[in-house]
mmCIF file with all atom_site columns, C-alpha atoms and ligand atoms in Angstrom:
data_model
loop_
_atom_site.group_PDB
_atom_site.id
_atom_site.type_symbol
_atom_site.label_atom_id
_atom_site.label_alt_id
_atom_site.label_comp_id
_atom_site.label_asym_id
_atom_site.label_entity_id
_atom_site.label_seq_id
_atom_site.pdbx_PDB_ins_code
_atom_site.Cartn_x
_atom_site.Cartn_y
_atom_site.Cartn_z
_atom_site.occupancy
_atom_site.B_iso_or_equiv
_atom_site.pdbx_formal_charge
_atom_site.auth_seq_id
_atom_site.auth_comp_id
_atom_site.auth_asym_id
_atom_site.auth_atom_id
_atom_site.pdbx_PDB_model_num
ATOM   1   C CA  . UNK K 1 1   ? -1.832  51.530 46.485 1.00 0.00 ? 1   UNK K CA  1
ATOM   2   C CA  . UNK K 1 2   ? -1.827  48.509 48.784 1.00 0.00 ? 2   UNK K CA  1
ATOM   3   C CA  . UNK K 1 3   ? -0.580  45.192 47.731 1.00 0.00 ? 3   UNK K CA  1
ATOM   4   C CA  . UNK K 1 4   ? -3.842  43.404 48.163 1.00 0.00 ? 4   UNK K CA  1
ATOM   5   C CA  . UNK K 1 5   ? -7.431  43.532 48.581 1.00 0.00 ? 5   UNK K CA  1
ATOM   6   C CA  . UNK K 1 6   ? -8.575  46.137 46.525 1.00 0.00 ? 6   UNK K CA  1
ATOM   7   C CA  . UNK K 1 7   ? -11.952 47.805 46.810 1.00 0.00 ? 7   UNK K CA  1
ATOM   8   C CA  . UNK K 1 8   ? -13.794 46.441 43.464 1.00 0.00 ? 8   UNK K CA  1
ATOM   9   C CA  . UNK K 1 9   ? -17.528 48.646 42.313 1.00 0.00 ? 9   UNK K CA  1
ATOM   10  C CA  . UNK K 1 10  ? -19.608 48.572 39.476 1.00 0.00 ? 10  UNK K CA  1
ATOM   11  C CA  . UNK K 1 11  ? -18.765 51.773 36.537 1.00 0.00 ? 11  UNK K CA  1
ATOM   12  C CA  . UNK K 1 12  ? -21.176 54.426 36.613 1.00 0.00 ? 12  UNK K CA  1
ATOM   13  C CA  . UNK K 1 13  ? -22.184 55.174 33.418 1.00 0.00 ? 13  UNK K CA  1
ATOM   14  C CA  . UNK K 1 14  ? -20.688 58.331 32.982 1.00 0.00 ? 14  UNK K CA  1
ATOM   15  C CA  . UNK K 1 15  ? -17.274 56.096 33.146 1.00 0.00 ? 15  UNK K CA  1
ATOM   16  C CA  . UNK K 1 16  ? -18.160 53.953 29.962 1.00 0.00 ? 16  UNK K CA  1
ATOM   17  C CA  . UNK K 1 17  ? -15.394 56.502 28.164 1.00 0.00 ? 17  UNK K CA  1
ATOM   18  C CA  . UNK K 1 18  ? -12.479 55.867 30.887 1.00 0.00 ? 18  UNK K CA  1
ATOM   19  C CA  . UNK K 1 19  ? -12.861 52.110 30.698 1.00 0.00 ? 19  UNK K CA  1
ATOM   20  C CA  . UNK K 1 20  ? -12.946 51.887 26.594 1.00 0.00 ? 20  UNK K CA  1
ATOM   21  C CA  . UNK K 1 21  ? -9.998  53.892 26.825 1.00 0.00 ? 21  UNK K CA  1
ATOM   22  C CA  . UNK K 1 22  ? -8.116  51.844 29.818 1.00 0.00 ? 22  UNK K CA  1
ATOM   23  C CA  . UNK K 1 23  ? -9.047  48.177 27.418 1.00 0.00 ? 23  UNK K CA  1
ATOM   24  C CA  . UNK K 1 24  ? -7.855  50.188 24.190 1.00 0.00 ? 24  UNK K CA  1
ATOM   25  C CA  . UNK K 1 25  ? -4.722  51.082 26.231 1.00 0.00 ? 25  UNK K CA  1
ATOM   26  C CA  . UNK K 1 26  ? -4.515  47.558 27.055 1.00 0.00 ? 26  UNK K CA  1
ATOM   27  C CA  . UNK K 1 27  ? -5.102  46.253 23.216 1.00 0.00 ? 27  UNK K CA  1
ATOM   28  C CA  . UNK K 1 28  ? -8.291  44.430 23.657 1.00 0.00 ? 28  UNK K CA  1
ATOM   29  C CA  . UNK K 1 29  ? -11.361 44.770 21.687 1.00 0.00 ? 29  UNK K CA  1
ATOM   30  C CA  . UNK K 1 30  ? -14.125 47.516 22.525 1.00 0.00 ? 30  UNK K CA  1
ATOM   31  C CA  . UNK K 1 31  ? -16.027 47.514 19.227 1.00 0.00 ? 31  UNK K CA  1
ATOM   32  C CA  . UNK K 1 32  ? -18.907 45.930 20.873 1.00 0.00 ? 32  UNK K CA  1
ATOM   33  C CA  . UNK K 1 33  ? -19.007 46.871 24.347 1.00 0.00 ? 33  UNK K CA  1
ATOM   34  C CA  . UNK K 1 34  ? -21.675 49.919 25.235 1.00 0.00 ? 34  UNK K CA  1
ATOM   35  C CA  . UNK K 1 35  ? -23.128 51.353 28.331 1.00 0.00 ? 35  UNK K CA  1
ATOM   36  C CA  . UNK K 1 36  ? -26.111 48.518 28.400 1.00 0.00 ? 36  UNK K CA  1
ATOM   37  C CA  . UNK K 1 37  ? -23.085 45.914 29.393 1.00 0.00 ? 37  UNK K CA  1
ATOM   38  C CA  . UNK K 1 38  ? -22.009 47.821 32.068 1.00 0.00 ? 38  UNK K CA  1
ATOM   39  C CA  . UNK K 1 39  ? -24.012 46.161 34.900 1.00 0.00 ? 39  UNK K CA  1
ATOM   40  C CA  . UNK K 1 40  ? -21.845 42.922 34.536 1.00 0.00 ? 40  UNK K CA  1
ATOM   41  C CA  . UNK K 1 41  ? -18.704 45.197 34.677 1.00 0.00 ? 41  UNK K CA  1
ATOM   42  C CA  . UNK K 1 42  ? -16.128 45.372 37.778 1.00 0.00 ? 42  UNK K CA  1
ATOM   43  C CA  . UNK K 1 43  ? -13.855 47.844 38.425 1.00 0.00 ? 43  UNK K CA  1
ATOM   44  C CA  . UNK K 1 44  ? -11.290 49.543 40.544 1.00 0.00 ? 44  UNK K CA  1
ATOM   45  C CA  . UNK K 1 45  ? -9.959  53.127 41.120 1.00 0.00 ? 45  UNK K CA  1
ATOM   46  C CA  . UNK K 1 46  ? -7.425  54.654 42.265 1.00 0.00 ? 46  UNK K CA  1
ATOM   47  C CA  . UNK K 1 47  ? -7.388  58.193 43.461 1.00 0.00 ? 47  UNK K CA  1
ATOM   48  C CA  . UNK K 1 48  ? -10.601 58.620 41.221 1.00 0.00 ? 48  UNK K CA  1
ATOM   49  C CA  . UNK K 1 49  ? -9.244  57.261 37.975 1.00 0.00 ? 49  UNK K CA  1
ATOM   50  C CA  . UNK K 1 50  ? -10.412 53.907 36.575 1.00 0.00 ? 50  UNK K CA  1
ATOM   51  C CA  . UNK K 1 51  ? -7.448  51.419 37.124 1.00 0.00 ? 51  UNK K CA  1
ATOM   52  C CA  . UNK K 1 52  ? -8.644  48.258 36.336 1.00 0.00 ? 52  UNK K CA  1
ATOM   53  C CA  . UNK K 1 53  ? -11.505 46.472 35.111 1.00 0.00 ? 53  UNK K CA  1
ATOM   54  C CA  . UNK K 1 54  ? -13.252 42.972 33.759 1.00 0.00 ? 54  UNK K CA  1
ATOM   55  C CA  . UNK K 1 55  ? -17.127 41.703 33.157 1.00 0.00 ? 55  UNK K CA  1
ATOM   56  C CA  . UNK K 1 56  ? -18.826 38.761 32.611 1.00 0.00 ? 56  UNK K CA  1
ATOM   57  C CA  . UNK K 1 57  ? -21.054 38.968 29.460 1.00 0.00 ? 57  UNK K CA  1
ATOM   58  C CA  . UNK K 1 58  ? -24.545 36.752 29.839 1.00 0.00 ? 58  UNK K CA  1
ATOM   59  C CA  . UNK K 1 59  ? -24.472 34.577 26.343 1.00 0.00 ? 59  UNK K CA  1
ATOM   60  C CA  . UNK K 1 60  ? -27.546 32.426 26.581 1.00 0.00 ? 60  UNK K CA  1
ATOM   61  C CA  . UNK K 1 61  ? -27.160 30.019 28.805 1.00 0.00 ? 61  UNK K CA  1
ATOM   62  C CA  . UNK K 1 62  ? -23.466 30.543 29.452 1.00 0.00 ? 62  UNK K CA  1
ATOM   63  C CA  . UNK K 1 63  ? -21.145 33.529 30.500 1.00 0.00 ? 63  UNK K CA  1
ATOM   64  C CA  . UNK K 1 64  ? -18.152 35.120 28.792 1.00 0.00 ? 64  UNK K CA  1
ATOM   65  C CA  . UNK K 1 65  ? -15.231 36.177 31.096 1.00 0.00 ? 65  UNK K CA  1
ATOM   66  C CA  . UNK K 1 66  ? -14.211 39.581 28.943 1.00 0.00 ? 66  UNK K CA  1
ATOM   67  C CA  . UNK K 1 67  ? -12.323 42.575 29.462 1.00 0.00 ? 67  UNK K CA  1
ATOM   68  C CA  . UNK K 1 68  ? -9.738  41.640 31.784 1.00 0.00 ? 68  UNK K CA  1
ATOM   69  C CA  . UNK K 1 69  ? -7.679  45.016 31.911 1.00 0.00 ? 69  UNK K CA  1
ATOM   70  C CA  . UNK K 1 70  ? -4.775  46.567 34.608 1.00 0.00 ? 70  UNK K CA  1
ATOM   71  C CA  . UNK K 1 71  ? -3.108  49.893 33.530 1.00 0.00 ? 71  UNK K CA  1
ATOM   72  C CA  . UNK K 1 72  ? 0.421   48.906 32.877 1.00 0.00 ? 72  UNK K CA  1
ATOM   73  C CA  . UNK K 1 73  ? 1.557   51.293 36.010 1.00 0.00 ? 73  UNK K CA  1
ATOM   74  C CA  . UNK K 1 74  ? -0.685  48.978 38.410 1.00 0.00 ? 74  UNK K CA  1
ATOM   75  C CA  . UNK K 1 75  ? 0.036   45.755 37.397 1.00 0.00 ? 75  UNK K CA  1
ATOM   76  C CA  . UNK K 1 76  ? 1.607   42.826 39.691 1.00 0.00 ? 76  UNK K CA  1
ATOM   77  C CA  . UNK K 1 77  ? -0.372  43.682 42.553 1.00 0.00 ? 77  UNK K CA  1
ATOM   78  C CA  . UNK K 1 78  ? -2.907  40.906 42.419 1.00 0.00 ? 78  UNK K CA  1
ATOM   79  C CA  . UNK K 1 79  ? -5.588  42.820 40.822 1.00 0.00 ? 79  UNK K CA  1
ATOM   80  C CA  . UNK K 1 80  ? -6.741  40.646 37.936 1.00 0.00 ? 80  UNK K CA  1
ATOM   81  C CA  . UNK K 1 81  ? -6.436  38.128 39.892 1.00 0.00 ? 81  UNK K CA  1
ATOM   82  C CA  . UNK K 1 82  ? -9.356  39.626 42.300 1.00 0.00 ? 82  UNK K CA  1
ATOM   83  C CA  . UNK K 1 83  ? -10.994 40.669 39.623 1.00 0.00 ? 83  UNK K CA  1
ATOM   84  C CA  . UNK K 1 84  ? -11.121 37.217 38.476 1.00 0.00 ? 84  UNK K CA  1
ATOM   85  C CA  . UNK K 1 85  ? -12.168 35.906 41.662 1.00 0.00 ? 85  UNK K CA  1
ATOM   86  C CA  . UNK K 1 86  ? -14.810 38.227 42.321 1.00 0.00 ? 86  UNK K CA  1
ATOM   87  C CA  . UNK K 1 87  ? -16.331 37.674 38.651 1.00 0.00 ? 87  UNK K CA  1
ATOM   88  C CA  . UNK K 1 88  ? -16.341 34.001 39.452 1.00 0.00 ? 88  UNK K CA  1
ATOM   89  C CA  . UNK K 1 89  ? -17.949 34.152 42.670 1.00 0.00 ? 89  UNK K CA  1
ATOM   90  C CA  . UNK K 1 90  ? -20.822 36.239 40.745 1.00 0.00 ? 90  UNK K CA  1
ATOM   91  C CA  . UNK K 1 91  ? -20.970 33.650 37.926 1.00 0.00 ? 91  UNK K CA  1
ATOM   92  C CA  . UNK K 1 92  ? -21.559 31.140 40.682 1.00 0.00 ? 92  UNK K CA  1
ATOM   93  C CA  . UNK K 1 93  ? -24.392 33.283 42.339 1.00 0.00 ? 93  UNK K CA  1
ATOM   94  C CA  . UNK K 1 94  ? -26.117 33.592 38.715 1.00 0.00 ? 94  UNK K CA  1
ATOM   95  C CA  . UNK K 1 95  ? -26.189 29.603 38.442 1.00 0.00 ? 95  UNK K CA  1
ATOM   96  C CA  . UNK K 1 96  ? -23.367 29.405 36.303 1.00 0.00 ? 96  UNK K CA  1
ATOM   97  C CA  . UNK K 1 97  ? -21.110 26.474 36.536 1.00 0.00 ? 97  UNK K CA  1
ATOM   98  C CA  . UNK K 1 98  ? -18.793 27.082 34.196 1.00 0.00 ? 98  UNK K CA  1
ATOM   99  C CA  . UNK K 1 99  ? -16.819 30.468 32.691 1.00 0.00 ? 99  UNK K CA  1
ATOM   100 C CA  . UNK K 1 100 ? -15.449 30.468 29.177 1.00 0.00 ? 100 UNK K CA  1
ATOM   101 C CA  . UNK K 1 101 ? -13.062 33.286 27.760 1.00 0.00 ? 101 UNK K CA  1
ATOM   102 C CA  . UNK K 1 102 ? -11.476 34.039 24.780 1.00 0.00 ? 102 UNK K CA  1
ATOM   103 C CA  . UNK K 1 103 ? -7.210  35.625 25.039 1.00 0.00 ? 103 UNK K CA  1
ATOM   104 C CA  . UNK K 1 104 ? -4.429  36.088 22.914 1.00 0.00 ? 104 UNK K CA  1
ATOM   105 C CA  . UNK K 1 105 ? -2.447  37.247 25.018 1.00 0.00 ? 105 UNK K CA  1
ATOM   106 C CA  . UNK K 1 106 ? -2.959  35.860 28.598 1.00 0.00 ? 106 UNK K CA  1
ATOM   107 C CA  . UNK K 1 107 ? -3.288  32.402 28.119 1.00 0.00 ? 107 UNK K CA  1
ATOM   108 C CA  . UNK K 1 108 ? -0.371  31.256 30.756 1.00 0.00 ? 108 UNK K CA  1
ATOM   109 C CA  . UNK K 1 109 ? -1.860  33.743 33.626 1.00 0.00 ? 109 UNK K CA  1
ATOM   110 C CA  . UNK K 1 110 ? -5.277  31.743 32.908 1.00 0.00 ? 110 UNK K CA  1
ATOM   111 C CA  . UNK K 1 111 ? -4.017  28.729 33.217 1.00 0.00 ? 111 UNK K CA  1
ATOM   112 C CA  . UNK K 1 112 ? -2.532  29.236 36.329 1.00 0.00 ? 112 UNK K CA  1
ATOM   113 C CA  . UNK K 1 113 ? -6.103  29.752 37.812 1.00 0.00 ? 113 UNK K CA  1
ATOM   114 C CA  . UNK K 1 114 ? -7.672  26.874 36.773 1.00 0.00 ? 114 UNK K CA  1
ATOM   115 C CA  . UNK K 1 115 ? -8.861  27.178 33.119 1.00 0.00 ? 115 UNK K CA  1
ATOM   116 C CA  . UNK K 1 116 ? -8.230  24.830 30.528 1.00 0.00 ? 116 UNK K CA  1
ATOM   117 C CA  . UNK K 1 117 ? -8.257  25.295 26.380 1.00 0.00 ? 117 UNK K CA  1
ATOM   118 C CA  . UNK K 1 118 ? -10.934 24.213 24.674 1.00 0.00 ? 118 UNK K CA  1
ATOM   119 C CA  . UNK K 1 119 ? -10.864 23.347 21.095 1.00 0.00 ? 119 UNK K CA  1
ATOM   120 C CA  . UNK K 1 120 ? -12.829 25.714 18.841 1.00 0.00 ? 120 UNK K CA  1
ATOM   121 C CA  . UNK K 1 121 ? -15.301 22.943 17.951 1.00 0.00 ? 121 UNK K CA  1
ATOM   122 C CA  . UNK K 1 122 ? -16.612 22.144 21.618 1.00 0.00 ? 122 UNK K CA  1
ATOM   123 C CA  . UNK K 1 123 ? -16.809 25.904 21.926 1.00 0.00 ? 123 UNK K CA  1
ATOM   124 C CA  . UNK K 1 124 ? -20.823 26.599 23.037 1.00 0.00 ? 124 UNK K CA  1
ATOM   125 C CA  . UNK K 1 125 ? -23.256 28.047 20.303 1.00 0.00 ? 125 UNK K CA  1
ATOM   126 C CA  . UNK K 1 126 ? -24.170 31.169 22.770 1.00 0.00 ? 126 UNK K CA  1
ATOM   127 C CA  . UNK K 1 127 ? -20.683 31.885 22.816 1.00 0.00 ? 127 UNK K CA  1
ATOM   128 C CA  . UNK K 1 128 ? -19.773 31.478 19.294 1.00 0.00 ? 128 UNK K CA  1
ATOM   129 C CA  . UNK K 1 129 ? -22.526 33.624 18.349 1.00 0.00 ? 129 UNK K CA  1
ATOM   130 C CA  . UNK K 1 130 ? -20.816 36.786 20.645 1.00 0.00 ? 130 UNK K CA  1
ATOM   131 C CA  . UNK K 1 131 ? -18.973 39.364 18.167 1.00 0.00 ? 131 UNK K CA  1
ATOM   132 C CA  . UNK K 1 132 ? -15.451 38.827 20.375 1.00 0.00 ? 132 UNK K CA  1
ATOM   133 C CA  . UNK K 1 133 ? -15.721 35.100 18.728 1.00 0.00 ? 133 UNK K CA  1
ATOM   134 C CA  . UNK K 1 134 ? -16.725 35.930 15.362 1.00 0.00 ? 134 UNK K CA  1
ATOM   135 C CA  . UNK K 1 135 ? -14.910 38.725 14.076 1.00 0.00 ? 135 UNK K CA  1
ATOM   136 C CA  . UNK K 1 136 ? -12.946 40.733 17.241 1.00 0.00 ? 136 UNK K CA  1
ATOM   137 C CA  . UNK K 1 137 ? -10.710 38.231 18.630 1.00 0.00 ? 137 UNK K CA  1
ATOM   138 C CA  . UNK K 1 138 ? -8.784  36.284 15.912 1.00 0.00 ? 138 UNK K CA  1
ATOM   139 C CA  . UNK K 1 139 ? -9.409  32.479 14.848 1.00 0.00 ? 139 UNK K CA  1
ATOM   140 C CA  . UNK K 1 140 ? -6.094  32.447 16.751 1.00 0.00 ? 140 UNK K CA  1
ATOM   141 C CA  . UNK K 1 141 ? -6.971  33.012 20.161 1.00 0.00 ? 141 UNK K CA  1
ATOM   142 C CA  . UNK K 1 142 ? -7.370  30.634 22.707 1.00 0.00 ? 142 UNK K CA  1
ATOM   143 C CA  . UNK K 1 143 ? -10.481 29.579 24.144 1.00 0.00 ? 143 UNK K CA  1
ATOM   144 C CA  . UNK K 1 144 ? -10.458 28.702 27.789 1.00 0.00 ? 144 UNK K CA  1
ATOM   145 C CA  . UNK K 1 145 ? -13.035 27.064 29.669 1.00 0.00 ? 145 UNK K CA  1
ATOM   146 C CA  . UNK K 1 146 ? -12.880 26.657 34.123 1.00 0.00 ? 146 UNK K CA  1
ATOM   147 C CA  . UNK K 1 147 ? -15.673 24.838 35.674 1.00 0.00 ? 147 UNK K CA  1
ATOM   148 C CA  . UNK K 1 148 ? -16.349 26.811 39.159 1.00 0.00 ? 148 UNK K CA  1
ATOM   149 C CA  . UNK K 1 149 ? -16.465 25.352 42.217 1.00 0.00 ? 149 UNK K CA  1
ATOM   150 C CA  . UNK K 1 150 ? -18.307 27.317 44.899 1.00 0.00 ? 150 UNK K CA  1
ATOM   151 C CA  . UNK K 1 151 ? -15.928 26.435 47.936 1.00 0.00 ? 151 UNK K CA  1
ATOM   152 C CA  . UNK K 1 152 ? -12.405 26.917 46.051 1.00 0.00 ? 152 UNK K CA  1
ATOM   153 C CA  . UNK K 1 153 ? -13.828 30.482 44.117 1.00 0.00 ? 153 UNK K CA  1
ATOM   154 C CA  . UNK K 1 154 ? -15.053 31.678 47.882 1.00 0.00 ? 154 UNK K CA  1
ATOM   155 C CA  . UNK K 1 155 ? -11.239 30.813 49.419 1.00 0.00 ? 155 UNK K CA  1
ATOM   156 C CA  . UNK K 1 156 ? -9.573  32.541 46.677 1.00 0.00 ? 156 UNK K CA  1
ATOM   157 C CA  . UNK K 1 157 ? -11.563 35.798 46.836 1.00 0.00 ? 157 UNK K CA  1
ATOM   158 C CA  . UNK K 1 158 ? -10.866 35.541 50.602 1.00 0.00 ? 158 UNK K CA  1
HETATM 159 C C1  . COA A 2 .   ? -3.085  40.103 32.167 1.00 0.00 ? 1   COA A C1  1
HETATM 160 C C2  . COA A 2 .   ? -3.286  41.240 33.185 1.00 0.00 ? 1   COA A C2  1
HETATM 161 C C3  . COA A 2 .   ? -4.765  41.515 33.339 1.00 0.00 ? 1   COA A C3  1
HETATM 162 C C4  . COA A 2 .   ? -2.662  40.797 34.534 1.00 0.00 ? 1   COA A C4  1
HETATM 163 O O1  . COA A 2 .   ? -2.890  41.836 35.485 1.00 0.00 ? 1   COA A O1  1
HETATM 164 P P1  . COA A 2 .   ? -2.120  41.901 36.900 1.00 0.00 ? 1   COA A P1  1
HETATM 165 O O2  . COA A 2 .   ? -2.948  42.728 37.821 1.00 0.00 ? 1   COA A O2  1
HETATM 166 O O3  . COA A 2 .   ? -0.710  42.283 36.681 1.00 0.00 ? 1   COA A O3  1
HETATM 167 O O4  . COA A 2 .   ? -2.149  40.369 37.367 1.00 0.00 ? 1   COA A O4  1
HETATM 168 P P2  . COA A 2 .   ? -1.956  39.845 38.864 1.00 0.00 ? 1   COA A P2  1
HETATM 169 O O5  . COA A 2 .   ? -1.142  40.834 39.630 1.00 0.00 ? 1   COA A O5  1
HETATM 170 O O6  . COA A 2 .   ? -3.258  39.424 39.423 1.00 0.00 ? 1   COA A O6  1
HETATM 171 O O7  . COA A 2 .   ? -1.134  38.524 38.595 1.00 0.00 ? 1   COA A O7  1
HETATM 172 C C5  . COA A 2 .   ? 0.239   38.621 38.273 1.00 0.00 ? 1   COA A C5  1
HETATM 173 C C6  . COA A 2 .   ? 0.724   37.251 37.799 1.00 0.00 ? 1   COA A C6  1
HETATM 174 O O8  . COA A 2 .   ? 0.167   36.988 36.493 1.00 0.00 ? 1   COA A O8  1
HETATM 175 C C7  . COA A 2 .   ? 1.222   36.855 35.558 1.00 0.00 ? 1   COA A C7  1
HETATM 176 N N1  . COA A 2 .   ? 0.826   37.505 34.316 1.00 0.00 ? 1   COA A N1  1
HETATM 177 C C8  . COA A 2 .   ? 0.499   38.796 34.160 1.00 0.00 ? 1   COA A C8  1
HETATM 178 N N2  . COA A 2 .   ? 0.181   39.034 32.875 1.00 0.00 ? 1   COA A N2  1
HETATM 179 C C9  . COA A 2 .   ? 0.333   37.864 32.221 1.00 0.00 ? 1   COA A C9  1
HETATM 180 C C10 . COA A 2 .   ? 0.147   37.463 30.872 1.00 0.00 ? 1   COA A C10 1
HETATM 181 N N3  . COA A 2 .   ? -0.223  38.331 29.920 1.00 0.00 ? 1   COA A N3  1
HETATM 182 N N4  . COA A 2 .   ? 0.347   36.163 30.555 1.00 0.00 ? 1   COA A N4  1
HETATM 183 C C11 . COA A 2 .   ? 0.743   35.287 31.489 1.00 0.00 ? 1   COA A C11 1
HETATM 184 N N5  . COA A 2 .   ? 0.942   35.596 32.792 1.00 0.00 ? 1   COA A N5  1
HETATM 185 C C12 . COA A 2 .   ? 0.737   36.885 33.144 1.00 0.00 ? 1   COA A C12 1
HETATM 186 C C13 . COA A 2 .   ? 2.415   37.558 36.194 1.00 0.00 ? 1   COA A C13 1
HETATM 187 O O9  . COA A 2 .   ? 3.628   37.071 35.673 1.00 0.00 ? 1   COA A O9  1
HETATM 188 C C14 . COA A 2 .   ? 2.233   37.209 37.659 1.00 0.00 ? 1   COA A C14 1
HETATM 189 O O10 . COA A 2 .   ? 2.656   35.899 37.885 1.00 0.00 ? 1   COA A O10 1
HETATM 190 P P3  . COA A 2 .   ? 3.218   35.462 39.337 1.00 0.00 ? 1   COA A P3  1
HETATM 191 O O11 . COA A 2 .   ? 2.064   35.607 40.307 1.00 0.00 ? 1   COA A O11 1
HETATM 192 O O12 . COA A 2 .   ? 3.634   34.042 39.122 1.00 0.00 ? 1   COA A O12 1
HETATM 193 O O13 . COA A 2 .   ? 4.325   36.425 39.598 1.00 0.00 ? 1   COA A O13 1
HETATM 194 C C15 . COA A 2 .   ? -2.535  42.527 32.740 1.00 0.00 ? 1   COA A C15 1
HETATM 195 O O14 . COA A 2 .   ? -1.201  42.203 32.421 1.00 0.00 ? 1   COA A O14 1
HETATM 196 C C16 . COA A 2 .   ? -3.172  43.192 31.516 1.00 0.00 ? 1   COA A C16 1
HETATM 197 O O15 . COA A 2 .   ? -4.049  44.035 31.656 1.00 0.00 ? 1   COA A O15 1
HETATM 198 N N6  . COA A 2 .   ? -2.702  42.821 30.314 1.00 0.00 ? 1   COA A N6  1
HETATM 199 C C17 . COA A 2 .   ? -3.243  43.408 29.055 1.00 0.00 ? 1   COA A C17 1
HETATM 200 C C18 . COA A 2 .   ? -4.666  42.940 28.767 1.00 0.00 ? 1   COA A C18 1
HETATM 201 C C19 . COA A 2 .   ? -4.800  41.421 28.736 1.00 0.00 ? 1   COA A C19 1
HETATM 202 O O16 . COA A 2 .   ? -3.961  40.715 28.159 1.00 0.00 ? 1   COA A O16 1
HETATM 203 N N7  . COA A 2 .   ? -5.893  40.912 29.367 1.00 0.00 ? 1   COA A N7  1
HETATM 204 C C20 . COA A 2 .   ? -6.174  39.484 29.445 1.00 0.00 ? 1   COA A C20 1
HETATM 205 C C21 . COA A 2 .   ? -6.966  38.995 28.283 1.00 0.00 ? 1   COA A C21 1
HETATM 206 S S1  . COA A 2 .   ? -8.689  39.296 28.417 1.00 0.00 ? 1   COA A S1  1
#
């Protein structure tokens, strides 16, 4: 697989299995994700199998970044980070200025592209209502919070 510039689709739905499995290989949550949220899903194969994957969950007036997954044996290649991009530039065409997540376990590789923690408190009702904050992500993880800016998301998915 080439360093760079993967080619990124929507799932079909018949995939729904192969990407629960890739983000329960990858130890995050999958309690609540089912084939209506697969529309706001990216992924990317490789020779036919499901490599990599993220989507943006609608929560009222906000969006979720969720699901940010790369199977071990592909990782280092920029992928998230496209992923990433290309979730952000959609965000932005939806009217969405800013993108909040919740991680455990990437916090550093967020940071790095521009999001910031946000205490628990100034956390948004739409997303504090999603199950990932209430019971599927521990009171531990961090919440993260970038606001987009149309020119610097379009370089960076250049
Ligand atoms: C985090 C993850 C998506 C990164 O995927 P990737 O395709 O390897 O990432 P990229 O190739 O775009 O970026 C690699 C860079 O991110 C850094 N990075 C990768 N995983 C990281 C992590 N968990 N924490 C901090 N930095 C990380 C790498 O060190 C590398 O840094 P460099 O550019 O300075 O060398 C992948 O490791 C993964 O699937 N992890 C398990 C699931 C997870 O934690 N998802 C995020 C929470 S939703």
């Amino acid at each position: 697989m080439a360093a760079s510039s993967h080619t990124l689709c929507a799932p079909g739905l018949d995939e729904l299995p192969a990407l629960l499995a890739l983000l329960a290989d990858c130890a995050l949550p999958v309690a609540d994700i089912e084939a209506a949220h697969l529309p706001g899903f990216l992924i990317c194969r490789d020779e036919g199998r499901l490599i990599a994957t993220a989507g943006l969950q609608p929560c009222g007036e906000t969006v979720l970044l969720r699901s940010l997954a790369v199977a071990a044996h592909c990782r280092q290649r920029g992928l998230a980070a496209q992923l990433l991009a290309a979730l952000e530039q959609r965000a932005l065409a939806d009217g969405h200025r800013q993108i909040f997540l919740l991680t455990t376990s990437a916090q550093d590789f967020f940071s790095a592209r521009g999001f910031r923690l946000l205490p628990r408190s100034a956390v948004p009702p739409g997303i504090t209502a999603t199950a990932q904050f209430r019971c599927l992500c521990p009171a531990s993880a961090a919440c993260m919070v970038k606001i987009l800016d149309g020119a610097l998301a379009r370089e960076s998915a250049a």
